[in-house]
Structures are given as C-alpha cells and as structure tokens.
XYZ file of N, CA and C in Angstrom:
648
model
N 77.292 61.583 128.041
C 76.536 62.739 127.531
C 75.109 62.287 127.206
N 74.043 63.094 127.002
C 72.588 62.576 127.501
C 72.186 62.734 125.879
N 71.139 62.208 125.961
C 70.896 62.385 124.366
C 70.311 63.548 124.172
N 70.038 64.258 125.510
C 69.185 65.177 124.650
C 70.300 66.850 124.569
N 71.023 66.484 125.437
C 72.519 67.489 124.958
C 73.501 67.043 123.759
N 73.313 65.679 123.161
C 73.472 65.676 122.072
C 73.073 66.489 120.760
N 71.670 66.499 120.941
C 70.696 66.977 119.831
C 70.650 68.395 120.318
N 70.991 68.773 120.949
C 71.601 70.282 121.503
C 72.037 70.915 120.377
N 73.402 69.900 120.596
C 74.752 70.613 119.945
C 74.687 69.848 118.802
N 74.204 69.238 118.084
C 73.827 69.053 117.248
C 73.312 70.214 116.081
N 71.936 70.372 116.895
C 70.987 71.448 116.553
C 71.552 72.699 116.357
N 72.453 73.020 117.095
C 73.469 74.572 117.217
C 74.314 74.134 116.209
N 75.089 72.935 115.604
C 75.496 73.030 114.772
C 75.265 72.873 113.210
N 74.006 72.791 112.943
C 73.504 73.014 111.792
C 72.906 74.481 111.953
N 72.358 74.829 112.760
C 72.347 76.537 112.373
C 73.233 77.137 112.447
N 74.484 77.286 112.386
C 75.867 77.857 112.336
C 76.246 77.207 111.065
N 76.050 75.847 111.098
C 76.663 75.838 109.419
C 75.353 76.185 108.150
N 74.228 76.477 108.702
C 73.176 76.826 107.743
C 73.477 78.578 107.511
N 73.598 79.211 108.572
C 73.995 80.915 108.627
C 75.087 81.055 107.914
N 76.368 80.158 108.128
C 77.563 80.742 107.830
C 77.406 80.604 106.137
N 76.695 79.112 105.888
C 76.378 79.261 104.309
C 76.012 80.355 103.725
N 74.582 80.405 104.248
C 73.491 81.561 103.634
C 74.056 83.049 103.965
N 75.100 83.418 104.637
C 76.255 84.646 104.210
C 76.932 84.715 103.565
N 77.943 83.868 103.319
C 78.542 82.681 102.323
C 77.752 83.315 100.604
N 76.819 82.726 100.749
C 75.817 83.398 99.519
C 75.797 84.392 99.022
N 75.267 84.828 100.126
C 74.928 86.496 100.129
C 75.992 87.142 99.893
N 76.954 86.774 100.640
C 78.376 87.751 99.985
C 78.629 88.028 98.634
N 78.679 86.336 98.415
C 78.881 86.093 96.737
C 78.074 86.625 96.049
N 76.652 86.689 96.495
C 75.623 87.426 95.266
C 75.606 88.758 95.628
N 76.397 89.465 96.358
C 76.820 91.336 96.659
C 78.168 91.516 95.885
N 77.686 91.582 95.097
C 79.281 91.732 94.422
C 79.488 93.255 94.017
N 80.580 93.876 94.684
C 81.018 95.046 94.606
C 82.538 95.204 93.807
N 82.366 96.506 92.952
C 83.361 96.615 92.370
C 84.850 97.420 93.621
N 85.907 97.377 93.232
C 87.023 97.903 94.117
C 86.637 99.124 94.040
N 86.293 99.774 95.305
C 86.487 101.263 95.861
C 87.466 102.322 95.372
N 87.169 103.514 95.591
C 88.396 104.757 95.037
C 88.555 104.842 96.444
N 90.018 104.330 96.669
C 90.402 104.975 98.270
C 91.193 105.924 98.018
N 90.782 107.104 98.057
C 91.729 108.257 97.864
C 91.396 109.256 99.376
N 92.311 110.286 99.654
C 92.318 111.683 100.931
C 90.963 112.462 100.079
N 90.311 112.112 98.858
C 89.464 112.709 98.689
C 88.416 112.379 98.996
N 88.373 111.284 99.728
C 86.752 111.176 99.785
C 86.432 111.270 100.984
N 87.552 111.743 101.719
C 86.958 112.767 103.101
C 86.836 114.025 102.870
N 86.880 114.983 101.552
C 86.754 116.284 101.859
C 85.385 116.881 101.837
N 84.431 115.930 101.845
C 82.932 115.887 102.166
C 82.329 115.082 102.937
N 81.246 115.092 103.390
C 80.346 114.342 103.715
C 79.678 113.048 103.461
N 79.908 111.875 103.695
C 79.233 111.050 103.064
C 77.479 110.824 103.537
N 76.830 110.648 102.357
C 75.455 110.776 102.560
C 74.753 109.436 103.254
N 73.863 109.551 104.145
C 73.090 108.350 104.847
C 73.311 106.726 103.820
N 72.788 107.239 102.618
C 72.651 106.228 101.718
C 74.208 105.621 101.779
N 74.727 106.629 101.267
C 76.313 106.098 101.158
C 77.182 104.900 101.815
N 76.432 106.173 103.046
C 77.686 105.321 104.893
C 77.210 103.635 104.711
N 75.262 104.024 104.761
C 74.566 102.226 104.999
C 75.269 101.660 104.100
N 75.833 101.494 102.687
C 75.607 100.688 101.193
C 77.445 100.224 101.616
N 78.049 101.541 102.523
C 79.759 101.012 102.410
C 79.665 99.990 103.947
N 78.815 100.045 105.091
C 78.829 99.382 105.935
C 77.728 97.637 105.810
N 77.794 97.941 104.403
C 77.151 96.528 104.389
C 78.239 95.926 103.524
N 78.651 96.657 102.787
C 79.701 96.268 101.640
C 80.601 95.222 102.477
N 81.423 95.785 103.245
C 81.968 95.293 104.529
C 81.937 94.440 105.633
N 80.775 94.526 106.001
C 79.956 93.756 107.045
C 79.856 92.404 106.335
N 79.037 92.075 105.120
C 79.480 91.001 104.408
C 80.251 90.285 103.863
N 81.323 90.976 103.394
C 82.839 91.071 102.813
C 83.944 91.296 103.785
N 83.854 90.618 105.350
C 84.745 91.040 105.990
C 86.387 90.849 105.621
N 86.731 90.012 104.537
C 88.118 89.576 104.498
C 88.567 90.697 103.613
N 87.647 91.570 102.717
C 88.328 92.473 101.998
C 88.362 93.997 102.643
N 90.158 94.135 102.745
C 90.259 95.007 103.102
C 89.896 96.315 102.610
N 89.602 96.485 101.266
C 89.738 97.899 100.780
C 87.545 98.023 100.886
N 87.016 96.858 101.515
C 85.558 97.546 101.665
C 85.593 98.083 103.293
N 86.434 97.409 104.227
C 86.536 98.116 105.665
C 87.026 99.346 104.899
N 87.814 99.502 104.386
C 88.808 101.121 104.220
C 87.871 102.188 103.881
N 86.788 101.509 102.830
C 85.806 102.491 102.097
C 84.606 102.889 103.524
N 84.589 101.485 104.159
C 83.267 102.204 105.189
C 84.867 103.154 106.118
N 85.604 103.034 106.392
C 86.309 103.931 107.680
C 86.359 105.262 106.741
N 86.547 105.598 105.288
C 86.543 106.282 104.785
C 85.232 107.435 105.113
N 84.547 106.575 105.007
C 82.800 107.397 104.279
C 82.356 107.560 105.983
N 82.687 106.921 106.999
C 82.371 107.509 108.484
C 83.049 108.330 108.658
N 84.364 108.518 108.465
C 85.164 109.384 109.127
C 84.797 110.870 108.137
N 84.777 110.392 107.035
C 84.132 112.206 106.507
C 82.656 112.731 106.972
N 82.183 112.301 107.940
C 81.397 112.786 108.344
C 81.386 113.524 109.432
N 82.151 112.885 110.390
C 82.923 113.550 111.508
C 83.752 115.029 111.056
N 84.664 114.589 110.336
C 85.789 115.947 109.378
C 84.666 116.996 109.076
N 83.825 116.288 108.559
C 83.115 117.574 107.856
C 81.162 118.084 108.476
N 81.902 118.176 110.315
C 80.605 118.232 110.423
C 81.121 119.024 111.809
N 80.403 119.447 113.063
C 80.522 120.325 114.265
C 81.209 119.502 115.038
N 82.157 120.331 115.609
C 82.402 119.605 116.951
C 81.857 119.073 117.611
N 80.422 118.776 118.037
C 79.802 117.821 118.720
C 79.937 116.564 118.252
N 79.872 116.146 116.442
C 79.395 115.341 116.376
C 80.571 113.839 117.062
N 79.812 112.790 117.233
C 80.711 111.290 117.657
C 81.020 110.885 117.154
N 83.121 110.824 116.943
C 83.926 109.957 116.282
C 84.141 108.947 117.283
N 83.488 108.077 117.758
C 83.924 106.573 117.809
C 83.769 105.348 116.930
N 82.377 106.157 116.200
C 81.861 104.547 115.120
C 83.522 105.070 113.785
N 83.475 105.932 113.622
C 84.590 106.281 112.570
C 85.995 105.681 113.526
N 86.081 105.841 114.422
C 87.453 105.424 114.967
C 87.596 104.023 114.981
N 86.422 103.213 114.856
C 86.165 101.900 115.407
C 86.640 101.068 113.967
N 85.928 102.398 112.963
C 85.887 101.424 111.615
C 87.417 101.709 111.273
N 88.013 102.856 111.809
C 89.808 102.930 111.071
C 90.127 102.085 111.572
N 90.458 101.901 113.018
C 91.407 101.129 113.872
C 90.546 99.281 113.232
N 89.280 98.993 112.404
C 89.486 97.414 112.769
C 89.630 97.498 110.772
N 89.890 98.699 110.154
C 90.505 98.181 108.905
C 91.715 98.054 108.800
N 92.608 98.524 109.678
C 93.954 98.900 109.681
C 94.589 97.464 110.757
N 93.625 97.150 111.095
C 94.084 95.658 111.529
C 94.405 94.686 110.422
N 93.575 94.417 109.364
C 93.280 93.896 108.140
C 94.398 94.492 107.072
N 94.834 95.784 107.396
C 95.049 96.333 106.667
C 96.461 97.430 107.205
N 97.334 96.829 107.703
C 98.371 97.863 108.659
C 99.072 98.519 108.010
N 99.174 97.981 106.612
C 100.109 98.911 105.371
C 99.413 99.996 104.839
N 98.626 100.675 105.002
C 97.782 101.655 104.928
C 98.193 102.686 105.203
N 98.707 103.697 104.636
C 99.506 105.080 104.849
C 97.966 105.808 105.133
N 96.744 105.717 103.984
C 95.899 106.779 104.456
C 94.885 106.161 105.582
N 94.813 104.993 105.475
C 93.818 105.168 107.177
C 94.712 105.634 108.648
N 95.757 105.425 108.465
C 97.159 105.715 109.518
C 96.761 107.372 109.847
N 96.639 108.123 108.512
C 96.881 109.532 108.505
C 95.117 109.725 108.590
N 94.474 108.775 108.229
C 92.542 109.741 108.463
C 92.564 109.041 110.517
N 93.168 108.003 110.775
C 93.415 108.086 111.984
C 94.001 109.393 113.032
N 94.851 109.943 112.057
C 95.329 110.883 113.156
C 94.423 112.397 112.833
N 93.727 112.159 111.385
C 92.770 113.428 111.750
C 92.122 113.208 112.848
N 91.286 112.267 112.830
C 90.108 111.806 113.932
C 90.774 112.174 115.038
N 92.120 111.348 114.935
C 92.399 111.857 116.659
C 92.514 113.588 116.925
N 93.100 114.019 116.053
C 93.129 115.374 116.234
C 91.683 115.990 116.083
N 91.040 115.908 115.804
C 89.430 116.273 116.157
C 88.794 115.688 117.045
N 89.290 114.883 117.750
C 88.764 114.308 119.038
C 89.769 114.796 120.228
N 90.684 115.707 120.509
C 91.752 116.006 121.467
C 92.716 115.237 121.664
N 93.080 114.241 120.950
C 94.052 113.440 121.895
C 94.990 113.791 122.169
N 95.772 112.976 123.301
C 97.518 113.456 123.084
C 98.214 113.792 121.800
N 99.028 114.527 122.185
C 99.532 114.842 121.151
C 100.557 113.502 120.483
N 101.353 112.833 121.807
C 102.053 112.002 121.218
C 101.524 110.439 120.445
N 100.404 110.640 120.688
C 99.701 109.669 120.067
C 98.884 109.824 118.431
N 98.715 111.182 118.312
C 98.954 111.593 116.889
C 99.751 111.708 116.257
N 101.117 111.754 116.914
C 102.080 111.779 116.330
C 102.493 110.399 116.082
N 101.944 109.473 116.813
C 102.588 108.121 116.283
C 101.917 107.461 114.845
N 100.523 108.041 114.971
C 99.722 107.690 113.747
C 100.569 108.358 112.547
N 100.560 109.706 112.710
C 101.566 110.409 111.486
C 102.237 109.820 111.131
N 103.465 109.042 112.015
C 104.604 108.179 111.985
C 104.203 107.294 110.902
N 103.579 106.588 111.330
C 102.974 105.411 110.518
C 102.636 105.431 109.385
N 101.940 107.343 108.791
C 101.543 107.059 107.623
C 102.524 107.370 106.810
N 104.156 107.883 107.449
C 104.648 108.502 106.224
C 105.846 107.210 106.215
N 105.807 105.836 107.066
C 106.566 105.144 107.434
C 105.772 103.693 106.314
N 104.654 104.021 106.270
C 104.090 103.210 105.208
C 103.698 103.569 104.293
N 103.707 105.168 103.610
C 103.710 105.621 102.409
C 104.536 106.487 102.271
N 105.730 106.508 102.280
C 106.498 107.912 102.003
C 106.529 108.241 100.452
N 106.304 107.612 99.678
C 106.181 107.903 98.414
C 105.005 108.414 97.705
N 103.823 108.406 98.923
C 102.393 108.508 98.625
C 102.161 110.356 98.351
N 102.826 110.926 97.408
C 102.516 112.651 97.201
C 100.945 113.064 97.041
N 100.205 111.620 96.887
C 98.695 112.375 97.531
C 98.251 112.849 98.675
N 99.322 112.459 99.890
C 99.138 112.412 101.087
C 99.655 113.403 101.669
N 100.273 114.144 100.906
C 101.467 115.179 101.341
C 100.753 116.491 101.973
N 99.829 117.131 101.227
C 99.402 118.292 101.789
C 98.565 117.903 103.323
N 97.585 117.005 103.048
C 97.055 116.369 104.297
C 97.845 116.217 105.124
N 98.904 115.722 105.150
C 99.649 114.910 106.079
C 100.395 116.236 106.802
N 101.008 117.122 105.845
C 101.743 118.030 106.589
C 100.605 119.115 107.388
N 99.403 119.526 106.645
C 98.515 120.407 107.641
C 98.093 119.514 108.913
N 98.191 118.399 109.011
C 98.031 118.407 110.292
C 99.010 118.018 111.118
N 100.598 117.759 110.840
C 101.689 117.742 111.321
C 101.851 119.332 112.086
N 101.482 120.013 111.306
C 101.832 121.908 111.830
C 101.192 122.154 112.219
N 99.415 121.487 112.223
C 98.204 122.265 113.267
C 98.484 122.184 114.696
N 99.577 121.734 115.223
C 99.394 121.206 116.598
C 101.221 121.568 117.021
N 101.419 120.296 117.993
C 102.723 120.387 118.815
C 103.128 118.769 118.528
N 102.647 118.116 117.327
C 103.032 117.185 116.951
C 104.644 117.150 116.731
N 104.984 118.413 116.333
C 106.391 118.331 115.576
C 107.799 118.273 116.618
N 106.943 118.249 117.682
C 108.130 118.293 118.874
C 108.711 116.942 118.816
N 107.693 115.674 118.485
C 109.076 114.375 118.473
C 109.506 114.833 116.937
N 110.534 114.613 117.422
C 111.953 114.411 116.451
C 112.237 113.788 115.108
N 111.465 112.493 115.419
C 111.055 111.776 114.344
C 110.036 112.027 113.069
N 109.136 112.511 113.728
C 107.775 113.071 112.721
C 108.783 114.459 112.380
N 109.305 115.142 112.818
C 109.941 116.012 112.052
C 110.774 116.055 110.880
N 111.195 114.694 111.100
C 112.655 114.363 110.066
C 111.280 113.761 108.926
N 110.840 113.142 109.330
C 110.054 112.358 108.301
C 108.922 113.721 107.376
N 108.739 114.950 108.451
C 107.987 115.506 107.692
C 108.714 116.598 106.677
N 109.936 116.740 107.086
C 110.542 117.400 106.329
C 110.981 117.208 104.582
N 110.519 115.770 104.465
C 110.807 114.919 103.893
C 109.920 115.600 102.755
N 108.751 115.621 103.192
C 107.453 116.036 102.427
C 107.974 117.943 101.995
N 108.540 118.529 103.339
C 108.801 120.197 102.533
C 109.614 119.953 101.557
N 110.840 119.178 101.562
C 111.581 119.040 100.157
C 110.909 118.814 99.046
N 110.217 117.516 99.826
C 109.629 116.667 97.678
C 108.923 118.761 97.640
N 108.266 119.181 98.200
C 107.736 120.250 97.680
C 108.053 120.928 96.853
N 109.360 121.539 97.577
C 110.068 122.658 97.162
C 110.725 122.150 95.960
N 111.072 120.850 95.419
C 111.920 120.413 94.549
C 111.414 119.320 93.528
N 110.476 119.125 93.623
C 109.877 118.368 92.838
C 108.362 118.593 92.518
N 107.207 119.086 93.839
C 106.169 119.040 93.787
C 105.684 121.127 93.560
N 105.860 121.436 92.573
C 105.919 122.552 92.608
C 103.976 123.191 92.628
N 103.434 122.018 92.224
C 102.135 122.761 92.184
C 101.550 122.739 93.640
N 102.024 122.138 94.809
C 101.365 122.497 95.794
C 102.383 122.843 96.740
N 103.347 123.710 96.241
C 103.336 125.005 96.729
C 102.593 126.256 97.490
N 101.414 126.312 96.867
C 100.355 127.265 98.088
C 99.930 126.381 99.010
N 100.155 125.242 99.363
C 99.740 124.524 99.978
C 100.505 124.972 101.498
N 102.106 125.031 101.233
C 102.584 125.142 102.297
C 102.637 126.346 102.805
N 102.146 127.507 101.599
C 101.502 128.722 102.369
C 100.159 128.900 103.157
N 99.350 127.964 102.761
C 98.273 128.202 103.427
C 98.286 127.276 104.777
N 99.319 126.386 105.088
C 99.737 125.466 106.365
C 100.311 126.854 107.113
N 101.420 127.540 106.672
C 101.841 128.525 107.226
C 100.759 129.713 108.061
N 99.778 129.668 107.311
C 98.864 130.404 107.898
C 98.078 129.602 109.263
N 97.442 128.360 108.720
C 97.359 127.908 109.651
C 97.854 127.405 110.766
N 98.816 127.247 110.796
C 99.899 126.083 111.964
C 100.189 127.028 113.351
N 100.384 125.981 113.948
C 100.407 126.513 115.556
C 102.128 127.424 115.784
N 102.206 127.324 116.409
C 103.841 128.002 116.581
C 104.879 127.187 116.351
N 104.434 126.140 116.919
C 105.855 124.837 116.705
C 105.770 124.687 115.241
N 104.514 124.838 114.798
C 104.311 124.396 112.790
C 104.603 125.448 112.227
N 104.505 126.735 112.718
C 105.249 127.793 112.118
C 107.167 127.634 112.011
N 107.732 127.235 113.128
C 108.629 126.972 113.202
C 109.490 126.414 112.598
N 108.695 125.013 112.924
C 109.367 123.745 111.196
C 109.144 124.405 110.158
N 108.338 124.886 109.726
C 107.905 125.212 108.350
C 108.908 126.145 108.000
N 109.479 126.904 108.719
C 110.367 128.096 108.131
C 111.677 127.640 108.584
N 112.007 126.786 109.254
C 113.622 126.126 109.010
C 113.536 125.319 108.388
N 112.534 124.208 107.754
C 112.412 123.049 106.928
C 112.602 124.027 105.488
N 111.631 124.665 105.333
C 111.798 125.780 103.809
C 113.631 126.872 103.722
N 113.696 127.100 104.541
C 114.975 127.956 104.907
C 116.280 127.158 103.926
N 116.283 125.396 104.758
C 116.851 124.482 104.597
C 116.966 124.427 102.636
N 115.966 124.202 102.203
C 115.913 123.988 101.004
C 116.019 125.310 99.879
N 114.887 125.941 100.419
C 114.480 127.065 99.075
C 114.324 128.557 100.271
N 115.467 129.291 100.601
C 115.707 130.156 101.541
C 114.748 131.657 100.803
N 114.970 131.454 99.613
C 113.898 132.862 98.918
C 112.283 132.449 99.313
N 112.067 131.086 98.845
C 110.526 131.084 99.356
C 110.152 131.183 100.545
N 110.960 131.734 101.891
C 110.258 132.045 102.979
C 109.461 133.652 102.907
N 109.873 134.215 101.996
C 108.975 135.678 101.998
C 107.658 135.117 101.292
N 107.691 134.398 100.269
C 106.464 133.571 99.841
C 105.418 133.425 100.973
N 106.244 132.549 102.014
C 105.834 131.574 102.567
C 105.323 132.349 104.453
N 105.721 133.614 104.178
C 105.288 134.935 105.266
C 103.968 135.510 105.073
N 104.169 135.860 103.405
C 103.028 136.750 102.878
C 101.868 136.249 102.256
C-alpha cells in the first residue's frame, strides 16, 4: 500500500471520527424532554416550526424511538389534515423508519394505515396495518374510535381477522366504554356498506336495542 493511500484513509478516518464526535455532542447538548405520543396530535396540523424542531429532534437522536414517533406524528398530521393533493411519502417514510425502531407501536401501525387509506392503497394492505395495531395494542381504548372509523370507512372488514379483532373494540364499547358511544354512531354514518354491515351484526351481537340508536 503506497503511502500516500495510507494518509488517505487515514485522513477519512479522522473526519468520521471528528463528525461522529461533534454529533455525539450536539445530541447531548439537544436535550429534549419525552414527547406526548397520543391519536391526538394528528387531529391538526402541525406548524412549519413544529415539523423542523420534531425532525431535528430525531435526526440527532436517532436511537430514540419516541423522537422518530413524534416527527412521523407531526408529518403525518399534515397530510390528515390537509387536501387531497397534498404528498404523503415524507410522512410514510417517517412511520415506516420509526416503526422499524419501534414495531410495538399500536399507534404508528394505525397512523400508518390512515396514510395508507388517504393515499388509495389496497385494501388488504390496510388491513394488515390495522392488524398490527390492535395485535400490538388491544388494550390501547385511546385507539378505539380511530381505529374502528377507519376499519368501516372502506372494505377492510372483509378479512376475517380484522373483523374478529375489531369487534373486539364494538364490545369494550357497548360494555365498558360507554362514553364513546356516539362514536359508533357517527362511524355508522360514515362507513361504507361492508362497515355498515359489521357495525350492525357486531352491535346486534352485544347490545341488540342500540341498533335503533345506532340507525338514527
């Protein structure tokens, strides 16, 4: 080897270990407190300032998962809460590489399958995301109204599986979760035919009087 491809790789390796330091740093001197990851902080918009401050949070802090979650969070409500034109890929990019980090994640699973459902996808491929979120949070009753309006917006409910699992969610309703109750009236209004369907043999199943509720 020649000396001067020595001092090459040499040279390349003190600026890689000088960068990786001086991020190293910088991380440490960005010190962010733990995020609110809640289904609420997609029911708006996140502001310019916002998106930049959660995609640096992250970008520097790559090993912590809950600052990827907060930037897939704060992109993807922008998409949710903006025209059909606008481009969910940077939001798809940031769910799918927090949920790498992060696969136990019931709500990026389920803000995954909004996106997909606001982007057209197959259906059976929203339905696998659904899968996932009620397969890694079934206990999560924050997730419940979300999770079921977009189980019924579509023809998701045709696999079998997302059915059993979503039914899961009309019970806790009907029998435990009594305050979001209008919830599954106002799914009723919205839902496609197949979500009309479940919804009134899943309710039938349990609480057979609340289907006139659940008509009118």
């Amino acid at each position: 080897m020649s000396i001067v491809l020595k001092f090459r790789l040499l040279l390349s390796f003190i600026v890689l270990l000088v960068g990786t330091v001086a991020v190293a740093n910088l991380g440490a001197g960005f010190r962010r407190a733990e995020p609110l990851l809640s289904i609420s902080r997609i029911a708006s918009a996140a502001s310019d300032d916002q998106l930049a401050s959660a995609k640096l949070a992250s970008t520097l802090m790559p090993l912590r998962s809950d600052l990827r979650a907060e930037y897939a969070l704060t992109a993807a409500s922008r998409v949710l809460n903006s025209d059909q034109s606008a481009p969910a890929e940077i939001a798809m990019d940031a769910v799918k590489s927090s949920l790498k980090v992060g696969p136990h994640d019931s709500l990026m699973w389920l803000v995954l399958a909004l996106l997909q459902t606001r982007t057209k996808a197959a259906d059976h491929r929203i339905a696998e995301s659904l899968k996932m979120s009620y397969l890694t949070g079934q206990n999560r009753t924050d997730l419940i109204p979300a999770r079921l309006r977009s189980a019924t917006s579509g023809n998701t409910l045709t696999d079998t599986d997302l059915a059993e699992l979503a039914k899961g969610d009309v019970r806790a309703i009907l029998t435990q979760l009594s305050e979001q109750r209008p919830s599954l009236v106002d799914d009723y209004a919205r839902a496609s035919q197949v979500g009309r369907a479940f919804l009134e043999t899943s309710v039938k199943a349990v609480d057979p009087k609340f289907i006139e509720t659940l008509k009118n």
